[in-house]
mmCIF file of N, CA and C in Angstrom:
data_model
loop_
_atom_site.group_PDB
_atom_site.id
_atom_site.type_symbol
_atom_site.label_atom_id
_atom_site.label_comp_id
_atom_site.label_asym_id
_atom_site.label_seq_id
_atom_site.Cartn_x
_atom_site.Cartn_y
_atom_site.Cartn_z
ATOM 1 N N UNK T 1 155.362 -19.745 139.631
ATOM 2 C CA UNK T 1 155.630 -18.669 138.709
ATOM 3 C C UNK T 1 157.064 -18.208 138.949
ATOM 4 N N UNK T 2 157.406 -17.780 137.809
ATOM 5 C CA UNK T 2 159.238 -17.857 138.326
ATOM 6 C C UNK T 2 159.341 -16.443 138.459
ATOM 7 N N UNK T 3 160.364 -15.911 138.583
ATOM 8 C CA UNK T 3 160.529 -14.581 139.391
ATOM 9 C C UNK T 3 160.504 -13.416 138.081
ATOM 10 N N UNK T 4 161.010 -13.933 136.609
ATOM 11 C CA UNK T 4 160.671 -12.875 135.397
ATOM 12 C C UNK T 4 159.119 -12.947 135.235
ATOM 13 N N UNK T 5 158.413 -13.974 135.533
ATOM 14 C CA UNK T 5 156.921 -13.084 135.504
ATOM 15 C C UNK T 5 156.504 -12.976 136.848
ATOM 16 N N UNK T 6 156.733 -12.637 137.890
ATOM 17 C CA UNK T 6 156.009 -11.853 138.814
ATOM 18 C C UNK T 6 156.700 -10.419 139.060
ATOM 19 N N UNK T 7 158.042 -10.185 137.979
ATOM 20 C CA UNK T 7 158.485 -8.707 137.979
ATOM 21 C C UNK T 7 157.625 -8.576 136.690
ATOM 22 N N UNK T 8 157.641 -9.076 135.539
ATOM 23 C CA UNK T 8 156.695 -8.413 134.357
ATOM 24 C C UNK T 8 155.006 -8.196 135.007
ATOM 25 N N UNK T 9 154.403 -9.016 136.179
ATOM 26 C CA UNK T 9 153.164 -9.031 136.626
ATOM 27 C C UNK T 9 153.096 -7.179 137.523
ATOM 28 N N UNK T 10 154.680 -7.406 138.214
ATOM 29 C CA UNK T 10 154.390 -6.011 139.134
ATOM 30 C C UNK T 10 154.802 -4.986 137.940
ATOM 31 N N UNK T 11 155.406 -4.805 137.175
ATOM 32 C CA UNK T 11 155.743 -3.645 136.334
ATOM 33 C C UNK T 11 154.174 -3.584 135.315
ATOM 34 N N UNK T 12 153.421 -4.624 134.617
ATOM 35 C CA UNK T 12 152.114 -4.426 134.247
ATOM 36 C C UNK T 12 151.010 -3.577 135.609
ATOM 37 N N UNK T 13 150.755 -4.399 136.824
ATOM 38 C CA UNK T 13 150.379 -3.408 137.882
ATOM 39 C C UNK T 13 150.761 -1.811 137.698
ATOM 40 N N UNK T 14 151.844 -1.651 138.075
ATOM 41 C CA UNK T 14 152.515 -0.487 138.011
ATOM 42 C C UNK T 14 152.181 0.273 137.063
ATOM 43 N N UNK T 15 151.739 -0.193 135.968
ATOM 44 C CA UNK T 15 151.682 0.467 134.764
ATOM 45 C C UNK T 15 149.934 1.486 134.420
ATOM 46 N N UNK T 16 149.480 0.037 135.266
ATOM 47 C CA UNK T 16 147.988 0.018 135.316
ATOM 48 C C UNK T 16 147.817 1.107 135.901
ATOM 49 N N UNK T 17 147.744 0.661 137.796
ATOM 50 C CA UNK T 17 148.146 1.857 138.632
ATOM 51 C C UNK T 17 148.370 3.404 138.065
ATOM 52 N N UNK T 18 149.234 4.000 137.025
ATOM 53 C CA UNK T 18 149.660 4.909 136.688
ATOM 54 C C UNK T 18 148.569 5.554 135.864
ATOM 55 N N UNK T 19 147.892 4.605 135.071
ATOM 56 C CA UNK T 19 147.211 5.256 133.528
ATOM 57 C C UNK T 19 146.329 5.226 134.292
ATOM 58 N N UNK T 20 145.554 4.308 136.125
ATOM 59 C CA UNK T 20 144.119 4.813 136.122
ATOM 60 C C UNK T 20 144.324 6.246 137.050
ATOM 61 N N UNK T 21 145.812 6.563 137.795
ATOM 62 C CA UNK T 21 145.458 7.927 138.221
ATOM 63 C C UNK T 21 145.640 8.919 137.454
ATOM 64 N N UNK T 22 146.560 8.915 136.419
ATOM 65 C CA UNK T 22 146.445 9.775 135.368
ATOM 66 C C UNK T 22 145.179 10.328 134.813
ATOM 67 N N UNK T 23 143.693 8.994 134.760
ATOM 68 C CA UNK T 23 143.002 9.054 134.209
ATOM 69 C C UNK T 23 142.151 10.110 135.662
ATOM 70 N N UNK T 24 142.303 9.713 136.308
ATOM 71 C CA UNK T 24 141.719 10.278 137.682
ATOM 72 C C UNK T 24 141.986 11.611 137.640
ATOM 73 N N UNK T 25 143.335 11.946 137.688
ATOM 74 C CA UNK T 25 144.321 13.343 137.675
ATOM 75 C C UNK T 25 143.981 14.260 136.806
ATOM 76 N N UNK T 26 143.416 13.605 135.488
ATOM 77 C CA UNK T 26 143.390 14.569 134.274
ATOM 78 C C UNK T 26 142.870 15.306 134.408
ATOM 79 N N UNK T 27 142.264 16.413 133.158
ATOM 80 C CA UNK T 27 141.663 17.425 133.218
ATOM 81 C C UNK T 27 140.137 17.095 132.718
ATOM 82 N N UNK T 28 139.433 17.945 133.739
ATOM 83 C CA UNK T 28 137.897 17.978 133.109
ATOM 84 C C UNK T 28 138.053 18.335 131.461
ATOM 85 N N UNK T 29 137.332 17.657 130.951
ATOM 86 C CA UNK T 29 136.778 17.705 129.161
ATOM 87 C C UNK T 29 135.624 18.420 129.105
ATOM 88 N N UNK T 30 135.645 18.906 128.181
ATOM 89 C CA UNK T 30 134.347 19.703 127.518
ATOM 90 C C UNK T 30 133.910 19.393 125.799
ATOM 91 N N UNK T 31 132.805 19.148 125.751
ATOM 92 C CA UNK T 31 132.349 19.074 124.230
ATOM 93 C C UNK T 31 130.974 19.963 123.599
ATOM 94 N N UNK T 32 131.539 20.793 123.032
ATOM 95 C CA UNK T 32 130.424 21.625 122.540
ATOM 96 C C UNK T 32 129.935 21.097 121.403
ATOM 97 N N UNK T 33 128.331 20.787 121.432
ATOM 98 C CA UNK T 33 128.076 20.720 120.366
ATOM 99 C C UNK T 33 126.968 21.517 119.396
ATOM 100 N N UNK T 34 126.191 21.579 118.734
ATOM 101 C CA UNK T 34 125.700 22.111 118.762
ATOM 102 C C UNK T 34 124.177 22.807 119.281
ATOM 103 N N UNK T 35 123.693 22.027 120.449
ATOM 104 C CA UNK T 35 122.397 22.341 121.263
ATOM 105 C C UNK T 35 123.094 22.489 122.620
ATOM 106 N N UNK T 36 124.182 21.696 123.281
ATOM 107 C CA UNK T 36 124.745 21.491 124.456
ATOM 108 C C UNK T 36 126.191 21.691 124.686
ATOM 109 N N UNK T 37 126.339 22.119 125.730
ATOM 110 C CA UNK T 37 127.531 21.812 126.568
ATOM 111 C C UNK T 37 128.181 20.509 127.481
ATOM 112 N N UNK T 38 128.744 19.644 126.962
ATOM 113 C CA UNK T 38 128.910 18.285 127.924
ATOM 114 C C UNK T 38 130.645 18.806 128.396
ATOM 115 N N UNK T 39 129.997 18.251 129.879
ATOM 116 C CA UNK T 39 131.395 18.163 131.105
ATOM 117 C C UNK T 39 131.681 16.856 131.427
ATOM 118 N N UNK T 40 132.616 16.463 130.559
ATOM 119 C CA UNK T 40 133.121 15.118 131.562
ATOM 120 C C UNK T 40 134.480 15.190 132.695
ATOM 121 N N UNK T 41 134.333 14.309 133.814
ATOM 122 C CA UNK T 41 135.071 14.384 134.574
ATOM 123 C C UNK T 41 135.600 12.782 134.859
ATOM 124 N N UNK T 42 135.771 12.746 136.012
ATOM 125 C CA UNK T 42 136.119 11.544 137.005
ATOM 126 C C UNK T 42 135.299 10.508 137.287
ATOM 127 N N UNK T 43 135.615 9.154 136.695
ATOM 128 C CA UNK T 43 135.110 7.718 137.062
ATOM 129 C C UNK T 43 133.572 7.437 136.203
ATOM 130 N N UNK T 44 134.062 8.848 134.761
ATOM 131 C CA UNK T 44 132.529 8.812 133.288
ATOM 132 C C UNK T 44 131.893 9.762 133.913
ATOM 133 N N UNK T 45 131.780 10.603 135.065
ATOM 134 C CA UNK T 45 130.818 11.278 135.296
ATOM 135 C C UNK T 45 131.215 12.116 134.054
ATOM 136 N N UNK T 46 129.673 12.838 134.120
ATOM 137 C CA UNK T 46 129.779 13.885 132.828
ATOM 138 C C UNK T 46 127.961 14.463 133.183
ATOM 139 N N UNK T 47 127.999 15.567 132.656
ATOM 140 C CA UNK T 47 126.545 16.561 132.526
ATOM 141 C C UNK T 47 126.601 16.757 131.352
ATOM 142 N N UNK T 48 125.400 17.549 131.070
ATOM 143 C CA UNK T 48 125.204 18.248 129.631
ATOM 144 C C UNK T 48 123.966 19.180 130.293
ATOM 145 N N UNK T 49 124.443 20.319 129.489
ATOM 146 C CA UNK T 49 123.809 21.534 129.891
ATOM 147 C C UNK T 49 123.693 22.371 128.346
ATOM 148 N N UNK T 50 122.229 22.065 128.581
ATOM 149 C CA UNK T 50 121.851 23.019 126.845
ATOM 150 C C UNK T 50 121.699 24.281 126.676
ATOM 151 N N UNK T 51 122.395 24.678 125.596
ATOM 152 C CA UNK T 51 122.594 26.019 125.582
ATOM 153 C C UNK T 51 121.393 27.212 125.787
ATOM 154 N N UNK T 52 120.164 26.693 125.365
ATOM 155 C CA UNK T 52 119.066 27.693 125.611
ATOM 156 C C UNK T 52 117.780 27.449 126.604
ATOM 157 N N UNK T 53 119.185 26.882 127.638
ATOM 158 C CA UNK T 53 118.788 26.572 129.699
ATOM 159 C C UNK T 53 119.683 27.609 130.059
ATOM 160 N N UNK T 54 120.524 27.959 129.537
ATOM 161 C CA UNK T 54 121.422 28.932 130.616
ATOM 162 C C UNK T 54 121.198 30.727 130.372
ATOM 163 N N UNK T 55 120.895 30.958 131.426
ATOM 164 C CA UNK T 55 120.789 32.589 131.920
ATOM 165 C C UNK T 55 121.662 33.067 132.314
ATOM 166 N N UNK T 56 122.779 32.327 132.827
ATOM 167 C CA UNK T 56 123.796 33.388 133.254
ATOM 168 C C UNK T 56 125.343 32.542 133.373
ATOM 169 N N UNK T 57 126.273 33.266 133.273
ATOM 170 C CA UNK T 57 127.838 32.432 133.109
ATOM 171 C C UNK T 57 128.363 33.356 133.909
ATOM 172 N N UNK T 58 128.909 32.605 134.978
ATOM 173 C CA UNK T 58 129.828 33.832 135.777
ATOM 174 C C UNK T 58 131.311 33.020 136.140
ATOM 175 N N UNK T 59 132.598 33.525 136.322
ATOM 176 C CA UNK T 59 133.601 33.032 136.905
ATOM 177 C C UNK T 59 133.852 33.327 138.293
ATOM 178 N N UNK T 60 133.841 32.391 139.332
ATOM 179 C CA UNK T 60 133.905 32.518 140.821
ATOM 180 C C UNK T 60 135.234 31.590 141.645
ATOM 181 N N UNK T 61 135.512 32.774 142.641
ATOM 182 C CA UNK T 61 136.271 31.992 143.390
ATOM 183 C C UNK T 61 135.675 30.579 144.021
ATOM 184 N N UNK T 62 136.220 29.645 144.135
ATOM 185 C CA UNK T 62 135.619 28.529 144.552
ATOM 186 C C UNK T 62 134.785 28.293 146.395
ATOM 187 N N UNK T 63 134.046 28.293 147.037
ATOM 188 C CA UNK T 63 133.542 28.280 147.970
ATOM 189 C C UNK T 63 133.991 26.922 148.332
ATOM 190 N N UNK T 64 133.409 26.940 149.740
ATOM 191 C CA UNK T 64 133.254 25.539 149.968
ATOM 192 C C UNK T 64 132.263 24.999 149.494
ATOM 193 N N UNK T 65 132.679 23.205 149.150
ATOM 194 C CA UNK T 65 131.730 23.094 148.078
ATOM 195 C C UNK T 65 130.763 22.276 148.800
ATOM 196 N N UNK T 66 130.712 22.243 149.952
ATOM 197 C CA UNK T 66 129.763 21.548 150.850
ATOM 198 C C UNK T 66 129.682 20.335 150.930
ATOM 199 N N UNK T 67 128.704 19.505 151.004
ATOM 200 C CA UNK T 67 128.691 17.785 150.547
ATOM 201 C C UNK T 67 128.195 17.166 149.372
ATOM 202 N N UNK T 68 128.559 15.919 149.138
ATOM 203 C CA UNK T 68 128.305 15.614 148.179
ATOM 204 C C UNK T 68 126.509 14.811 148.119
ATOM 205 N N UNK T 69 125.299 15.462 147.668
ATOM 206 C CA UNK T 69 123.935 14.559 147.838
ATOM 207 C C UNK T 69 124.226 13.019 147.201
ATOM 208 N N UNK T 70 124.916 13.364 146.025
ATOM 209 C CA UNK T 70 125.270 11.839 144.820
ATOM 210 C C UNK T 70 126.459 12.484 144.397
ATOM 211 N N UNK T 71 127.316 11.232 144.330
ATOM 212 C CA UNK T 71 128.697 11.532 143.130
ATOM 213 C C UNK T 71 129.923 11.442 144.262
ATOM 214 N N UNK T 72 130.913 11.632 143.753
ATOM 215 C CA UNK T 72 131.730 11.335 144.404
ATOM 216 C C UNK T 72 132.821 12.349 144.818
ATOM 217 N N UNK T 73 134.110 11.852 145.257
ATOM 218 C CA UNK T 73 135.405 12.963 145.457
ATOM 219 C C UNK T 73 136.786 12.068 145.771
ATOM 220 N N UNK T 74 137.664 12.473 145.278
ATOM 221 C CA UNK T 74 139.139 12.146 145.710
ATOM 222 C C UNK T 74 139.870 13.371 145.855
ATOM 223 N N UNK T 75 141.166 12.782 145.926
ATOM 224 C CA UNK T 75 142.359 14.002 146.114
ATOM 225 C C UNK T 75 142.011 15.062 144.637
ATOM 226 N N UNK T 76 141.980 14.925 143.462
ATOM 227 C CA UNK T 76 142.047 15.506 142.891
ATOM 228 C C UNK T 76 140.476 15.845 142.215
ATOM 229 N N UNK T 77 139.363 15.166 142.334
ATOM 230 C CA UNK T 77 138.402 15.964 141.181
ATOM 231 C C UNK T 77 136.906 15.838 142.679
ATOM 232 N N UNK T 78 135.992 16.579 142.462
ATOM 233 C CA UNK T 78 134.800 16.245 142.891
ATOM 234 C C UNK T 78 133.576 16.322 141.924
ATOM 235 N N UNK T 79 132.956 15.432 141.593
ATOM 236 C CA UNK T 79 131.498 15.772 140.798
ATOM 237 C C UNK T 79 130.056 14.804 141.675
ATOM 238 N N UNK T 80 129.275 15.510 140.822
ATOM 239 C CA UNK T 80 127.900 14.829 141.260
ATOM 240 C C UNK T 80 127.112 15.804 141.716
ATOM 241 N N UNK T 81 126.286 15.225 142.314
ATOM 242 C CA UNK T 81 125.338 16.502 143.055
ATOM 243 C C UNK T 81 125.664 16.966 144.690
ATOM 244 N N UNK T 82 126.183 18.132 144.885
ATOM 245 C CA UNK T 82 126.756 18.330 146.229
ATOM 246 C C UNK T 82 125.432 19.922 146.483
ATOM 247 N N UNK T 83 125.862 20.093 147.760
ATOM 248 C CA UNK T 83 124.853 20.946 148.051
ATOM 249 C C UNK T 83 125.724 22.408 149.466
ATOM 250 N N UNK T 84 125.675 23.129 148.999
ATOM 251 C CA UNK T 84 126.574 24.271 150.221
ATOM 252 C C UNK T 84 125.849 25.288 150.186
ATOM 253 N N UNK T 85 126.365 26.247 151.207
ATOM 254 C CA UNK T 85 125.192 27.240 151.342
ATOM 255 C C UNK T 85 125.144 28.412 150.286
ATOM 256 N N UNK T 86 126.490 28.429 149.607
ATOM 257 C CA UNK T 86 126.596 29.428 148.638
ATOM 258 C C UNK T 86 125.520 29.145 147.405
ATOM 259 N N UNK T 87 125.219 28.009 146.878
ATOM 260 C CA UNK T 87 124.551 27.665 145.611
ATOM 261 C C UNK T 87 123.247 26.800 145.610
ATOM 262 N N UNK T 88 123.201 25.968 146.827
ATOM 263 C CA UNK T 88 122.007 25.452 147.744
ATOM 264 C C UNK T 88 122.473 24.466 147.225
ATOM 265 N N UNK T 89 121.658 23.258 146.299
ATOM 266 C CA UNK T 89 122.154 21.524 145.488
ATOM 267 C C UNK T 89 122.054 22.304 144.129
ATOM 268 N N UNK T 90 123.324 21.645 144.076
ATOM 269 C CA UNK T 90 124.223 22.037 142.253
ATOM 270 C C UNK T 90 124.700 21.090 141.591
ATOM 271 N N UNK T 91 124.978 21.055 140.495
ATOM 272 C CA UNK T 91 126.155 20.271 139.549
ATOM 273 C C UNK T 91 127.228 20.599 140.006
ATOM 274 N N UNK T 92 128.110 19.522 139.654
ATOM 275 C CA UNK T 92 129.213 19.795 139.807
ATOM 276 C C UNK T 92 130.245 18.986 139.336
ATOM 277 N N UNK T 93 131.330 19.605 138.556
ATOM 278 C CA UNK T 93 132.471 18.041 138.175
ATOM 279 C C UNK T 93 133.946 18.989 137.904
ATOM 280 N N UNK T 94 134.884 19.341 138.603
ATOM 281 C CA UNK T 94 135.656 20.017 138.530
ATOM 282 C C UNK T 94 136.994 19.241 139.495
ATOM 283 N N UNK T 95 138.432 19.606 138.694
ATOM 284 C CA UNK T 95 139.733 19.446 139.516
ATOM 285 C C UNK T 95 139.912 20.179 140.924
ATOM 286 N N UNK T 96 140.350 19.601 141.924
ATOM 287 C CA UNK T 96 140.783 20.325 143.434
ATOM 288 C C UNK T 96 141.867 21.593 142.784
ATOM 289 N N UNK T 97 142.310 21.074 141.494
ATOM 290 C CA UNK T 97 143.766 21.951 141.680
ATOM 291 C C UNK T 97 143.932 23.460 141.200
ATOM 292 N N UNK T 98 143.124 23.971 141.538
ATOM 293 C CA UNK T 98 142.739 25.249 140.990
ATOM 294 C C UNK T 98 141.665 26.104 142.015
ATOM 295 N N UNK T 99 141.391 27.448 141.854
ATOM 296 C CA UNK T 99 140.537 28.153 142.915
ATOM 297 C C UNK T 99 139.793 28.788 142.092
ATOM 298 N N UNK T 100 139.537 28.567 140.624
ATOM 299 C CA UNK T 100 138.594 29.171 140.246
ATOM 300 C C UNK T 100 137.460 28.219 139.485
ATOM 301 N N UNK T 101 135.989 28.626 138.925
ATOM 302 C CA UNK T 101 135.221 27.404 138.144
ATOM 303 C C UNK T 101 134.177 28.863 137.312
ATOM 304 N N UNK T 102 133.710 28.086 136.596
ATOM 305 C CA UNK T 102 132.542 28.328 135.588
ATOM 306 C C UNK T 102 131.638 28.096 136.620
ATOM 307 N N UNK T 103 130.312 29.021 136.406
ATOM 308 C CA UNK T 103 129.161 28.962 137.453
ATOM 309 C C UNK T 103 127.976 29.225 136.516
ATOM 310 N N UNK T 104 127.445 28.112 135.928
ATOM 311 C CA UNK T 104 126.579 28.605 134.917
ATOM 312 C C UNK T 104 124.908 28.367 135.797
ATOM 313 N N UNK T 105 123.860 29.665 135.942
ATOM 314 C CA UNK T 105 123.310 29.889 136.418
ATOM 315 C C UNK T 105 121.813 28.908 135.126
ATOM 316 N N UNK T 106 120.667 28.466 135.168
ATOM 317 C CA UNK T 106 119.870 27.769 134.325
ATOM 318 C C UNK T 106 118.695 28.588 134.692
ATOM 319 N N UNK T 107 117.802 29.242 133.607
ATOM 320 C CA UNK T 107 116.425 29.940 133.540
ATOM 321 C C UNK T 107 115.506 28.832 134.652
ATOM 322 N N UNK T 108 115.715 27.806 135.192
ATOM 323 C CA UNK T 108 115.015 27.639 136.322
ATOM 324 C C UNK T 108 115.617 27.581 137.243
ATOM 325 N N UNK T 109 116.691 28.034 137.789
ATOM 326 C CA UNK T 109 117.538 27.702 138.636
ATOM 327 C C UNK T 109 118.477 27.490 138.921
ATOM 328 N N UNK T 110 118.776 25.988 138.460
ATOM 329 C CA UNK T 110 119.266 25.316 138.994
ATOM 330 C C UNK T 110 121.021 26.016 138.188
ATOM 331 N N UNK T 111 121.914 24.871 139.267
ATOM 332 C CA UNK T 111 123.314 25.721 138.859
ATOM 333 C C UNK T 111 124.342 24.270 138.408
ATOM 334 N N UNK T 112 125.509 24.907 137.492
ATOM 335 C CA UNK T 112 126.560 23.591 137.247
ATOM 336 C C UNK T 112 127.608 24.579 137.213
ATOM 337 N N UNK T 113 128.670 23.884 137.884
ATOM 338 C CA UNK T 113 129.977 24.217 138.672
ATOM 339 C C UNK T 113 130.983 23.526 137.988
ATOM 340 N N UNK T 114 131.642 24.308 137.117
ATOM 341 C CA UNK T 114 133.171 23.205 136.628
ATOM 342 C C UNK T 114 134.368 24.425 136.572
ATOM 343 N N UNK T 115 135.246 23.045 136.188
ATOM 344 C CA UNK T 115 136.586 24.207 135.733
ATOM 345 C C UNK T 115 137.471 23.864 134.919
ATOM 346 N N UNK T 116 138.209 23.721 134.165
ATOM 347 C CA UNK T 116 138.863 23.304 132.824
ATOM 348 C C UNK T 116 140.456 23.543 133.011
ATOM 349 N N UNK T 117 141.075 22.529 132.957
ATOM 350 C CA UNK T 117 142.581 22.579 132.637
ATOM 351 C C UNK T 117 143.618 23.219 134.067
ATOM 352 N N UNK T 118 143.433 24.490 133.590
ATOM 353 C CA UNK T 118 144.198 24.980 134.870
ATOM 354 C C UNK T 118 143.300 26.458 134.879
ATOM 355 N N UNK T 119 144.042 27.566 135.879
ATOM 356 C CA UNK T 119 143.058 28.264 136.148
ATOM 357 C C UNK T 119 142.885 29.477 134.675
ATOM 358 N N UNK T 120 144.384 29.594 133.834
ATOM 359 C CA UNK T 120 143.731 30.287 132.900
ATOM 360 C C UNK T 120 143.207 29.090 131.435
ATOM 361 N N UNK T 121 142.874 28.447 131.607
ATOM 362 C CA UNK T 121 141.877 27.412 130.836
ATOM 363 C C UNK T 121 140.388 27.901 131.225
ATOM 364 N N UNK T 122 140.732 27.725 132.531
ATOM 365 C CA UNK T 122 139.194 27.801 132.852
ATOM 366 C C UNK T 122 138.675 29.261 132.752
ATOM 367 N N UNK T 123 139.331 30.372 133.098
ATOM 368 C CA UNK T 123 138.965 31.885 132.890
ATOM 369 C C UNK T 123 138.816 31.767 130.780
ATOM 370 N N UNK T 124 140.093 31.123 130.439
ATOM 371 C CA UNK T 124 139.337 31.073 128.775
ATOM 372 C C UNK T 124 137.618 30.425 128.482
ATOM 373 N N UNK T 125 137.539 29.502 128.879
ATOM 374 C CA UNK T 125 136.269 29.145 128.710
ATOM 375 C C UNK T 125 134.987 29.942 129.307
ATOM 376 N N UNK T 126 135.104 30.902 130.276
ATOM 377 C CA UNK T 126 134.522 31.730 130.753
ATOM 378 C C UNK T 126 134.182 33.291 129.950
ATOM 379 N N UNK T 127 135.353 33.029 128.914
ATOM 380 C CA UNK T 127 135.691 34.430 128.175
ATOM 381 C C UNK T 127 134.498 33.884 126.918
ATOM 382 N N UNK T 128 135.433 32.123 126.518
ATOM 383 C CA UNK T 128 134.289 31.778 125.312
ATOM 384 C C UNK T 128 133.098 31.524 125.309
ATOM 385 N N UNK T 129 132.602 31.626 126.286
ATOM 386 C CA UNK T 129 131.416 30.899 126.286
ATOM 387 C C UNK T 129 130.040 31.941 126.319
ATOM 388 N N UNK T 130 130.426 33.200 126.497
ATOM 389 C CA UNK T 130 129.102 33.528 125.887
ATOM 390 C C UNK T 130 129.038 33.492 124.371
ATOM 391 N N UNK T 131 130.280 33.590 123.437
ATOM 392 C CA UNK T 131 130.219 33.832 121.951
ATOM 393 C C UNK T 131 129.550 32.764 121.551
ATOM 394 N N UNK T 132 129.761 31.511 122.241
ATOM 395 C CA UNK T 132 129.344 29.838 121.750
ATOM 396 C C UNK T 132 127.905 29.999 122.371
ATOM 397 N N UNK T 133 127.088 30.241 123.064
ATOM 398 C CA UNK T 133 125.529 30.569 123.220
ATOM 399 C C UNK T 133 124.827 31.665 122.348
ATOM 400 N N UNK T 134 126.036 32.513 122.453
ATOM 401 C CA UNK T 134 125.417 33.334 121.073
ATOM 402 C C UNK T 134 125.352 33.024 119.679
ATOM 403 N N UNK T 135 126.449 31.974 119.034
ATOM 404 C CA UNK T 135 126.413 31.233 118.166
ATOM 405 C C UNK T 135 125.142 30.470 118.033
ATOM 406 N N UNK T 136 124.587 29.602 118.683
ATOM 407 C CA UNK T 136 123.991 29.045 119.010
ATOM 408 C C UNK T 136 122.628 29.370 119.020
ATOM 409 N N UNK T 137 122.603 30.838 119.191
ATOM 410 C CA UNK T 137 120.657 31.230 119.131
ATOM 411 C C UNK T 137 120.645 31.753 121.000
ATOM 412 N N UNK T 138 121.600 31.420 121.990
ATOM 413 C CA UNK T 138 121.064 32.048 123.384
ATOM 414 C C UNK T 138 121.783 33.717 123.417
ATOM 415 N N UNK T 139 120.795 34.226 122.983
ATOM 416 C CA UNK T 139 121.522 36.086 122.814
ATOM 417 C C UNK T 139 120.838 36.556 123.800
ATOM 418 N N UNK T 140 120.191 35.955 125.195
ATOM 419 C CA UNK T 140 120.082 36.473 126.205
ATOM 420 C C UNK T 140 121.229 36.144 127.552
ATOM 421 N N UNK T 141 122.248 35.563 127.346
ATOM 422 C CA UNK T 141 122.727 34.715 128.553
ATOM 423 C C UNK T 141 123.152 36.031 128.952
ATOM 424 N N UNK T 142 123.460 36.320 130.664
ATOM 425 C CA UNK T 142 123.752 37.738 131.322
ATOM 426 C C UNK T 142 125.269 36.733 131.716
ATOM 427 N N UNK T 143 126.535 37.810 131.896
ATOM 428 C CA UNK T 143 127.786 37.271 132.501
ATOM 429 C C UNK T 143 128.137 38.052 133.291
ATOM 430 N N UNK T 144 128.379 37.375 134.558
ATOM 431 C CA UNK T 144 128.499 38.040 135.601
ATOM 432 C C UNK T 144 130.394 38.344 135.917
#
């Protein structure tokens, strides 16, 4: 192989390299639709959390987030099922780069942990999100 394609081979690498940490780096997604809330994050993880499961929406400083039961973590995102003493085993799919998340509490329990963009992204979605359950038919959700 002559030396113009093993520099076009390392600049394709390079290129690669870039778009999958970008893809890594990015920001958690959200899609509202109309029964659910879907969180996608890092490596396809993603939840969905239906709107008339949730009892309560609160914005929290981030704890430690304990370990992970399933799912994964890098420098920048953690999701899956992790478990700490603040929330017991939770959802979870949120960026390292920020200290705040969405803490949406579920009429049986159980809890999902994210955070959106940067930290006032994520305090916006905390602001919108009871209007979008109330849209929706959940005119009981409590916000803490």
């Amino acid at each position: 192989m002559g030396k113009r394609n093993w520099i076009l081979m390392a600049a394709i690498l390079v290129i690669l390299t870039l778009v999958s940490t970008l893809n890594k780096e990015g920001a958690v997604t959200l899609n509202y639709t109309e029964e659910a809330l879907t969180v996608n994050g890092a490596d396809g993880y993603s939840f969905q959390v239906a709107y008339d499961e949730i009892a309560s929406v609160a914005l929290e400083e981030l704890p430690d987030l304990g370990t992970a039961v399933e799912g994964g973590s890098d420098a920048a995102f953690r999701y899956g099922v992790w478990e700490n003493d603040t929330w017991g085993e939770y959802t979870l799919c949120l960026t390292t780069t920020m200290d705040t998340c969405v803490v949406l509490t579920l009429l049986d329990g159980g809890v999902y942990v994210f955070n959106y963009g940067d930290e006032d992204g994520t305090q916006a979605v905390y602001e919108d999100l009871p209007g979008v359950l109330a849209e929706y038919g959940n005119d009981w959700v409590e916000v803490e």
